[in-house]
Coordinates of C-alpha atoms and ligand atoms in Angstrom, one line a residue:
M1 CA -15.2 -26.0 -46.6
I2 CA -13.5 -27.0 -43.4
K3 CA -15.5 -25.7 -40.5
I4 CA -14.4 -25.1 -37.0
N5 CA -15.9 -26.2 -33.7
E6 CA -17.5 -22.9 -32.9
N7 CA -17.6 -23.7 -29.2
Y8 CA -14.0 -22.7 -29.2
L9 CA -15.1 -19.1 -30.1
K10 CA -16.9 -19.0 -26.8
L11 CA -13.8 -19.5 -24.8
Q12 CA -12.4 -16.6 -22.9
S13 CA -8.7 -16.2 -23.6
S14 CA -6.9 -17.1 -20.5
Y15 CA -5.3 -13.7 -19.9
L16 CA -4.3 -14.6 -16.3
F17 CA -0.8 -15.9 -16.7
S18 CA 0.0 -13.7 -19.8
D19 CA -1.3 -10.6 -17.9
I20 CA 0.9 -11.6 -15.0
A21 CA 3.9 -12.1 -17.3
K22 CA 3.3 -8.7 -18.9
R23 CA 3.2 -6.9 -15.5
V24 CA 6.2 -8.7 -14.3
S25 CA 8.3 -7.8 -17.3
A26 CA 7.2 -4.2 -17.1
F27 CA 8.3 -4.1 -13.5
Q28 CA 11.6 -5.8 -14.3
N29 CA 12.3 -3.3 -17.1
A30 CA 11.6 -0.4 -14.8
N31 CA 13.7 -2.0 -11.9
P32 CA 16.5 -3.9 -13.6
G33 CA 18.5 -4.4 -10.4
K34 CA 15.6 -5.8 -8.4
T35 CA 15.2 -9.6 -8.0
I36 CA 11.7 -10.8 -8.4
I37 CA 10.5 -13.7 -6.2
R38 CA 7.8 -15.9 -7.7
L39 CA 5.1 -17.3 -5.5
G40 CA 2.5 -17.3 -8.2
I41 CA 2.8 -20.4 -10.3
G42 CA 1.6 -23.8 -9.0
D43 CA 4.7 -25.7 -10.1
V44 CA 7.1 -27.6 -7.9
T45 CA 10.8 -26.5 -7.6
R46 CA 12.6 -29.4 -5.9
A47 CA 14.2 -32.4 -7.6
L48 CA 12.6 -35.8 -7.9
P49 CA 13.1 -38.1 -4.9
E50 CA 16.3 -40.1 -5.1
A51 CA 14.4 -43.4 -5.1
C52 CA 12.4 -42.3 -8.2
V53 CA 15.6 -41.2 -10.0
T54 CA 17.3 -44.5 -9.2
A55 CA 14.3 -46.5 -10.5
F56 CA 14.1 -44.2 -13.5
H57 CA 17.8 -44.8 -14.4
K58 CA 17.4 -48.6 -14.0
A59 CA 14.4 -48.7 -16.3
V60 CA 16.2 -46.7 -18.9
D61 CA 19.1 -49.2 -18.8
E62 CA 16.5 -52.0 -19.3
M63 CA 15.4 -50.2 -22.4
S64 CA 19.0 -50.2 -23.7
A65 CA 19.3 -54.1 -24.0
D66 CA 17.2 -56.3 -26.3
S67 CA 16.7 -58.8 -23.6
T68 CA 15.0 -56.3 -21.2
F69 CA 13.6 -53.8 -23.8
R70 CA 9.8 -53.0 -23.6
G71 CA 7.7 -51.7 -26.5
Y72 CA 4.0 -50.7 -26.1
G73 CA 2.8 -51.3 -22.6
P74 CA -0.8 -51.9 -21.5
E75 CA -2.9 -48.8 -22.2
Q76 CA -4.2 -48.8 -18.6
G77 CA -0.7 -48.8 -17.2
Y78 CA 1.5 -51.6 -15.9
D79 CA 0.1 -53.9 -13.2
F80 CA 3.2 -53.3 -11.0
L81 CA 2.2 -49.7 -10.6
R82 CA -1.6 -50.1 -10.6
E83 CA -1.4 -52.7 -7.8
K84 CA 0.9 -50.5 -5.7
I85 CA -1.4 -47.5 -6.1
A86 CA -4.5 -49.5 -5.0
E87 CA -2.7 -51.0 -2.0
H88 CA -0.9 -47.9 -0.7
D89 CA -3.2 -45.0 -1.7
F90 CA -6.5 -46.6 -1.1
R91 CA -6.7 -49.9 0.8
A92 CA -4.3 -48.6 3.4
F93 CA -6.9 -45.9 4.1
G94 CA -9.8 -48.2 4.2
A95 CA -11.0 -47.5 0.6
D96 CA -11.9 -50.6 -1.3
I97 CA -10.2 -50.1 -4.7
S98 CA -8.5 -52.7 -6.8
G99 CA -5.6 -52.4 -9.2
D100 CA -7.7 -52.9 -12.3
E101 CA -9.8 -49.9 -11.4
I102 CA -6.7 -47.6 -11.7
F103 CA -5.9 -46.0 -15.1
V104 CA -2.4 -44.6 -15.2
S105 CA -2.0 -41.5 -17.3
D106 CA 0.3 -38.7 -18.2
G107 CA -1.5 -36.1 -16.1
A108 CA -4.6 -35.2 -14.1
K109 CA -4.9 -32.2 -16.4
C110 CA -5.5 -34.5 -19.4
D111 CA -7.8 -36.9 -17.5
T112 CA -10.0 -34.2 -15.9
G113 CA -10.2 -32.7 -19.4
N114 CA -10.9 -35.9 -21.3
I115 CA -13.3 -37.5 -19.0
Q116 CA -16.2 -35.3 -20.1
E117 CA -16.2 -37.1 -23.5
L118 CA -18.0 -40.0 -21.8
F119 CA -21.1 -37.9 -21.0
S120 CA -24.0 -36.6 -23.1
G121 CA -24.0 -33.1 -24.4
D122 CA -27.1 -32.1 -22.6
I123 CA -26.3 -32.9 -19.0
A124 CA -26.4 -30.3 -16.2
I125 CA -23.0 -29.5 -14.8
A126 CA -22.0 -28.0 -11.5
L127 CA -18.4 -26.8 -11.0
P128 CA -16.7 -24.7 -8.3
D129 CA -16.1 -21.0 -8.4
P130 CA -13.1 -20.3 -8.1
V131 CA -12.1 -23.2 -10.3
Y132 CA -9.1 -25.1 -11.8
P133 CA -9.9 -23.8 -15.3
V134 CA -9.6 -27.2 -17.1
Y135 CA -13.0 -28.5 -15.9
L136 CA -14.7 -25.4 -17.2
D137 CA -12.9 -24.9 -20.5
T138 CA -13.2 -28.5 -21.6
N139 CA -17.0 -28.4 -21.1
V140 CA -17.1 -25.1 -23.1
M141 CA -15.2 -26.8 -25.9
A142 CA -17.7 -29.7 -25.9
G143 CA -20.6 -27.3 -26.3
R144 CA -22.2 -27.8 -22.9
T145 CA -22.5 -24.1 -22.1
G146 CA -24.0 -21.0 -23.6
L147 CA -22.1 -17.8 -24.1
F148 CA -19.9 -16.0 -21.6
A149 CA -21.7 -13.1 -20.0
D150 CA -21.1 -11.0 -16.9
G151 CA -18.1 -13.2 -15.8
R152 CA -19.8 -16.5 -16.3
Y153 CA -20.9 -19.0 -18.9
Q154 CA -24.6 -19.5 -19.3
G155 CA -26.1 -22.9 -18.6
L156 CA -23.7 -23.9 -15.8
T157 CA -24.3 -24.2 -12.1
Y158 CA -21.5 -22.5 -10.3
L159 CA -20.7 -23.8 -6.8
E160 CA -19.6 -20.7 -4.9
S161 CA -16.7 -21.1 -2.5
T162 CA -16.7 -18.1 -0.2
R163 CA -15.6 -17.0 3.2
E164 CA -19.1 -17.5 4.5
N165 CA -19.2 -21.2 3.6
G166 CA -15.5 -21.8 4.5
F167 CA -14.7 -22.3 0.8
V168 CA -16.7 -25.6 0.8
P169 CA -19.7 -25.2 -1.5
T170 CA -23.1 -26.3 -0.5
L171 CA -25.4 -28.5 -2.6
P172 CA -27.0 -26.9 -5.7
Q173 CA -30.5 -25.7 -5.6
T174 CA -31.3 -26.9 -9.1
P175 CA -30.7 -30.6 -10.0
V176 CA -27.3 -31.4 -11.7
D177 CA -25.9 -34.5 -13.3
L178 CA -22.2 -34.0 -13.1
I179 CA -20.4 -32.4 -10.2
Y180 CA -16.7 -31.3 -10.1
L181 CA -15.1 -31.2 -6.7
C182 CA -11.5 -30.5 -5.8
F183 CA -10.1 -31.1 -2.3
P184 CA -7.6 -30.0 -1.1
N185 CA -8.6 -27.2 -3.4
N186 CA -6.7 -25.2 -6.0
P187 CA -6.8 -22.3 -5.6
T188 CA -8.4 -21.8 -2.1
G189 CA -6.4 -24.5 -0.3
A190 CA -9.6 -25.5 1.6
V191 CA -10.3 -29.1 2.5
I192 CA -13.6 -30.9 3.0
S193 CA -14.7 -32.8 6.0
R194 CA -15.9 -36.4 5.9
E195 CA -19.5 -35.2 6.8
A196 CA -19.6 -32.6 4.1
L197 CA -18.2 -35.0 1.5
K198 CA -20.9 -37.5 2.5
T199 CA -23.6 -34.9 1.7
W200 CA -22.3 -34.8 -1.9
V201 CA -22.1 -38.6 -2.2
D202 CA -25.7 -38.9 -0.9
Y203 CA -26.8 -36.2 -3.3
A204 CA -25.2 -38.0 -6.2
K205 CA -26.8 -41.3 -5.2
A206 CA -30.3 -39.6 -4.8
H207 CA -30.0 -37.9 -8.2
R208 CA -28.2 -40.6 -10.1
A209 CA -25.5 -37.9 -10.6
L210 CA -21.7 -38.4 -10.9
I211 CA -18.9 -36.7 -8.9
L212 CA -15.6 -36.0 -10.5
F213 CA -13.3 -35.7 -7.4
D214 CA -9.9 -34.1 -8.1
A215 CA -7.5 -35.1 -5.3
A216 CA -4.3 -33.9 -7.0
Y217 CA -3.2 -32.3 -3.6
E218 CA -4.1 -35.2 -1.4
A219 CA -0.5 -35.7 -0.2
F220 CA -0.6 -32.4 1.6
I221 CA -3.3 -33.5 4.0
R222 CA -2.0 -33.5 7.6
D223 CA -5.0 -34.6 9.6
E224 CA -6.3 -38.2 9.7
K225 CA -9.8 -36.9 10.1
I226 CA -9.8 -35.3 6.6
P227 CA -10.7 -37.8 3.9
R228 CA -7.8 -38.4 1.4
S229 CA -10.1 -40.1 -1.1
I230 CA -13.8 -39.9 -1.8
Y231 CA -13.9 -43.7 -1.6
E232 CA -13.4 -43.4 2.2
I233 CA -17.1 -42.3 2.1
E234 CA -19.6 -45.1 2.0
G235 CA -21.4 -45.5 -1.3
A236 CA -18.9 -43.4 -3.2
R237 CA -17.7 -46.2 -5.5
E238 CA -21.1 -46.1 -7.3
V239 CA -21.1 -42.3 -7.9
A240 CA -17.5 -41.0 -8.1
I241 CA -14.4 -41.0 -10.3
E242 CA -11.2 -39.8 -8.6
F243 CA -8.2 -38.1 -10.1
R244 CA -4.7 -38.2 -8.5
S245 CA -1.3 -37.1 -9.7
F246 CA 2.4 -37.7 -8.9
S247 CA 3.0 -34.0 -10.0
K248 CA 2.7 -32.3 -6.6
T249 CA 3.2 -35.4 -4.5
A250 CA 6.6 -36.4 -5.9
G251 CA 7.7 -33.6 -8.1
F252 CA 6.5 -35.2 -11.4
T253 CA 5.2 -32.0 -13.1
G254 CA 7.8 -32.3 -15.8
T255 CA 8.1 -36.1 -15.7
R256 CA 4.4 -36.6 -16.1
C257 CA 2.5 -39.4 -14.3
A258 CA -1.0 -39.5 -12.8
Y259 CA -3.9 -41.8 -12.5
T260 CA -7.7 -41.9 -12.5
V261 CA -9.8 -44.3 -10.5
V262 CA -13.0 -45.6 -12.1
P263 CA -14.7 -48.2 -9.8
K264 CA -16.3 -51.1 -11.7
N265 CA -19.7 -50.4 -10.2
C266 CA -19.7 -46.7 -11.0
M267 CA -22.6 -46.1 -13.4
A268 CA -24.0 -43.6 -15.9
Y269 CA -27.2 -44.0 -17.9
D270 CA -28.4 -44.0 -21.5
S271 CA -31.5 -42.2 -22.8
T272 CA -33.7 -45.2 -21.9
G273 CA -32.4 -45.1 -18.3
K274 CA -30.3 -48.3 -18.7
A275 CA -27.1 -48.2 -16.6
H276 CA -23.6 -48.6 -18.1
A277 CA -20.4 -49.1 -16.3
L278 CA -18.1 -46.1 -16.7
H279 CA -15.1 -48.4 -16.2
A280 CA -15.8 -50.0 -19.6
L281 CA -16.4 -46.7 -21.3
W282 CA -13.2 -45.1 -20.0
N283 CA -11.3 -48.3 -20.8
R284 CA -12.6 -48.0 -24.4
R285 CA -11.7 -44.4 -24.6
Q286 CA -8.2 -44.9 -23.2
T287 CA -7.4 -48.0 -25.4
T288 CA -8.6 -46.1 -28.5
K289 CA -6.8 -42.8 -27.9
F290 CA -4.0 -43.3 -25.4
N291 CA -1.0 -45.6 -24.9
S292 CA -0.3 -44.9 -21.2
V293 CA 3.0 -43.5 -19.9
S294 CA 6.5 -44.7 -20.7
Y295 CA 7.9 -47.7 -18.9
P296 CA 10.7 -45.7 -17.1
V297 CA 8.3 -43.1 -15.9
Q298 CA 6.0 -45.8 -14.4
R299 CA 9.0 -47.4 -12.7
A300 CA 9.9 -44.0 -11.3
A301 CA 6.3 -43.6 -10.0
E302 CA 6.3 -47.1 -8.5
A303 CA 9.4 -46.1 -6.4
V304 CA 7.2 -43.5 -4.6
Y305 CA 5.7 -46.5 -2.7
S306 CA 9.1 -48.1 -1.7
E307 CA 10.2 -47.6 1.9
E308 CA 12.9 -45.0 0.9
G309 CA 10.5 -43.4 -1.6
K310 CA 7.8 -42.9 1.1
V311 CA 10.3 -41.2 3.4
Q312 CA 11.7 -39.0 0.6
V313 CA 8.2 -37.9 -0.6
R314 CA 7.3 -37.1 3.0
S315 CA 10.3 -34.8 3.3
L316 CA 9.5 -33.2 0.0
I317 CA 6.0 -32.4 1.1
D318 CA 7.3 -31.3 4.6
Y319 CA 9.7 -28.9 2.9
Y320 CA 6.8 -27.1 1.0
M321 CA 4.6 -27.2 4.1
K322 CA 7.2 -25.4 6.1
N323 CA 7.0 -22.7 3.5
A324 CA 3.2 -22.7 3.8
A325 CA 3.4 -22.4 7.6
L326 CA 5.7 -19.4 7.3
I327 CA 3.4 -17.7 4.7
R328 CA 0.4 -18.3 7.0
E329 CA 2.1 -16.9 10.0
K330 CA 3.2 -13.7 8.2
I331 CA -0.2 -13.2 6.5
A332 CA -1.9 -13.6 9.9
G333 CA 0.6 -11.2 11.5
L334 CA -0.4 -8.6 8.9
G335 CA -4.0 -9.0 9.9
Y336 CA -5.4 -10.5 6.7
A337 CA -8.0 -13.3 6.8
F338 CA -6.9 -16.3 4.7
A339 CA -7.7 -20.0 4.0
G340 CA -5.4 -22.9 3.1
G341 CA -1.8 -23.6 3.7
E342 CA -2.6 -26.2 6.4
H343 CA -3.3 -29.2 4.2
S344 CA -2.4 -27.7 0.9
P345 CA 0.5 -25.7 -0.7
Y346 CA -1.8 -22.7 -1.5
I347 CA -2.7 -19.8 0.8
W348 CA -5.8 -17.9 -0.3
V349 CA -5.7 -14.4 1.1
D350 CA -8.7 -12.1 1.5
T351 CA -7.2 -8.8 0.5
Q352 CA -10.3 -6.7 1.0
Q353 CA -9.3 -5.0 -2.3
D354 CA -9.5 -5.7 -6.0
S355 CA -7.3 -8.8 -6.8
W356 CA -5.3 -7.1 -9.5
E357 CA -4.7 -4.0 -7.4
F358 CA -3.4 -6.0 -4.6
F359 CA -1.3 -8.1 -7.0
D360 CA 0.2 -4.9 -8.3
R361 CA 1.0 -3.6 -4.8
L362 CA 2.9 -6.8 -4.0
L363 CA 4.7 -6.7 -7.3
N364 CA 5.6 -3.0 -7.3
Q365 CA 6.4 -2.6 -3.6
A366 CA 7.8 -6.0 -2.7
G367 CA 8.9 -7.5 -6.0
V368 CA 6.8 -10.6 -5.2
V369 CA 4.6 -12.3 -7.8
T370 CA 1.4 -13.9 -6.6
T371 CA -1.8 -14.9 -8.5
P372 CA -4.9 -12.7 -8.5
G373 CA -7.8 -14.7 -7.3
V374 CA -10.3 -13.3 -9.8
G375 CA -8.4 -15.2 -12.6
F376 CA -9.9 -18.4 -11.2
G377 CA -13.5 -17.1 -11.3
K378 CA -15.9 -14.4 -10.1
C379 CA -15.8 -15.6 -6.4
G380 CA -12.0 -15.1 -6.5
Q381 CA -12.4 -11.4 -6.7
G382 CA -10.7 -9.7 -3.8
F383 CA -8.4 -12.7 -3.1
I384 CA -4.8 -13.6 -4.1
R385 CA -3.3 -17.0 -4.1
I386 CA 0.2 -17.4 -2.7
S387 CA 2.0 -20.6 -3.5
A388 CA 4.4 -22.4 -1.2
F389 CA 6.3 -24.0 -4.1
N390 CA 9.7 -22.3 -3.8
T391 CA 12.9 -22.5 -1.7
H392 CA 12.8 -21.7 2.0
E393 CA 15.2 -18.8 1.4
N394 CA 13.0 -17.3 -1.3
V395 CA 9.8 -17.7 0.7
E396 CA 11.5 -16.1 3.8
N397 CA 12.7 -13.2 1.6
A398 CA 9.4 -12.8 -0.1
M399 CA 7.5 -12.7 3.2
A400 CA 9.9 -10.2 4.7
R401 CA 9.5 -7.9 1.7
I402 CA 5.7 -8.2 1.8
E403 CA 5.7 -7.5 5.5
S404 CA 7.8 -4.3 5.2
A405 CA 6.0 -3.2 2.1
L406 CA 2.5 -3.5 3.6
K407 CA 3.5 -2.3 7.1
G408 CA 5.4 0.7 5.6
E409 CA 2.4 2.1 3.9
Ligands
PLP1 N1 -5.8 -30.8 -10.8 C1 -5.5 -29.6 -10.1 C2 -6.5 -29.1 -9.1 C3 -4.3 -28.9 -10.3 O1 -4.1 -27.8 -9.7 C4 -3.4 -29.4 -11.3 C5 -2.1 -28.7 -11.6 O2 -1.9 -27.7 -11.2 C6 -3.7 -30.6 -12.0 C7 -4.9 -31.2 -11.7 C8 -2.8 -31.1 -13.0 O3 -2.0 -32.1 -12.6 P1 -1.0 -32.9 -13.6 O4 0.3 -32.2 -13.5 O5 -1.1 -34.3 -13.2 O6 -1.6 -32.7 -15.0

């Protein structure tokens, strides 16, 4: 008899986006003439930068002639891309990372989900609340949690991100082995200071723990004082793996390209306490189960680092950040406390009300879709996430509608 992995039965169905979709379609049916503006989903809306498109086309042309055609590429990604990443994203910021420590992939979602395969089933895990759900659900699937009770899985340490701690969790009280951190954060939009990040690196060193640092939104950081990479912190190479993505940086959500950094001296331990290099384990995993990203996509990603590419990416990010600034200004004007939107495309609004009730108010009175914070975890109750990924015109209209709906009550 074929048996299932019963850990899958512990998973809570992700009702969040299907619930949102149901409420939106009910509203649309009741108000057929009303245009809905979506500031809920974390997906980009603008075209790929021209430099990427040109490189993409050129690479497709290469694939069309026998003399320039490429078959399977290196599982870790092509050196032309790995070297550019190491130079521009790390060494330029004083982080000592080499090209062969970069593993190119088709998404930070897959990498943050797959990485837990490298670790034992009985490690103690700490992850943020509210959280990007991939970290949580992949550990549930792997059997590292108990059942779901009272809004949380048993056996995990939840790192609470609250108004009181400025949405930057403090060190856990009970020892943990694996720590997920995400900055700039989805969904709160919060960033972490160098000093605070150092406390996590020091903790990991003292406990022989490992930090999984998700920096998918790094490109939105506006202030040089805020670390873009965990490797800007001394000692982090030994205790941290970092995830990055071209998705939000350069509009690759549909094109798919990301990468994971595994420094060669980053270690984990077997049951006898002997150290093993995670670089070798991840390399083994990727060469066994993955064949990297298509050649044209890697050429398109490489173009992000060209002179034109840099300028175009900057203007793409500026475009969304102008939206974020408008959202911040309007939310502040309405008297709500909020976080984010300064170094991230998300604004996390403290509604002082049930998340779903506030979501419904915005949908029904303004025709604007947001994301209820409670969908990201218990600590998200009372918040909504507003995304800056849309056109200026839509964001302006949405905020004007929200303003008049909430003021008019
Ligand atoms: N990490 C975080 C925090 C995200 O919010 C997302 C996407 O929304 C991802 C990773 C996934 O990125 P990718 O498109 O590279 O899979």
